């Protein structure tokens, strides 16, 4: 009988690659990411605003990029989705924009929501830690957590919206959100394609903790 000794580090690498290979080697995740980007571009095309509408569309689109807290939270959603698996890659980038629109509706209806800015900063911290540590929650629980944070992000977007053309403005910030989610998914997929399992872990830890620390800075300065 012949025994083959496999080093523990190599075994870990094989197990990690086998698990994430179910996500990365299939075309569903890349196709979904491409679909996110195409849907974002098509929403801009269908808006076809003129004059002030074009200005409001641009303002809405740029708003998520204007704040580090918004930008990092949305990228973190994509990163975490990849760590959670295929179902989350499809679910979280859809749930977040939908819940964000609900939050915008609360703002437009005049419904008060406490601690908007602190909650947005907290979302960056929590999502960053989840990415860094690799916390694996059920998809439903993950979606509910992401949706809760998205409500506050949407509320903040709508609170700074122009009085006119709010619909066009919303198309802008939802489109930007979808693009940022897609970028997060692509970054997460690129990290998981690394052949070295410890390197995969280090990349995620670095990205997650960098996001969390940035969120803590925003939280302390809010």
Coordinates of C-alpha atoms in Angstrom, one line a residue, residues 4 13 15 35 65 89-90 99 112 116-117 129 143 159 168-169 171 189 191 198-199 205:
X4 CA 0.9 10.0 -0.4
X13 CA -4.9 25.5 -0.9
X15 CA -9.7 22.8 -0.5
X35 CA -25.3 42.0 -16.6
X65 CA -18.6 58.5 -5.5
X89 CA -23.3 37.1 -5.6
X90 CA -26.8 37.1 -7.3
X99 CA -33.6 48.7 -0.1
X112 CA -37.7 60.6 10.2
X116 CA -28.3 58.6 9.4
X117 CA -24.6 59.4 9.1
X129 CA -15.0 43.3 9.1
X143 CA -29.5 40.1 2.6
X159 CA -32.1 63.9 1.5
X168 CA -33.8 61.1 -12.7
X169 CA -31.6 61.7 -9.7
X171 CA -31.7 56.6 -11.6
X189 CA -13.3 37.1 -7.9
X191 CA -8.7 37.6 -5.2
X198 CA -2.9 32.0 2.2
X199 CA -2.6 34.9 -0.3
X205 CA -8.1 40.6 5.2

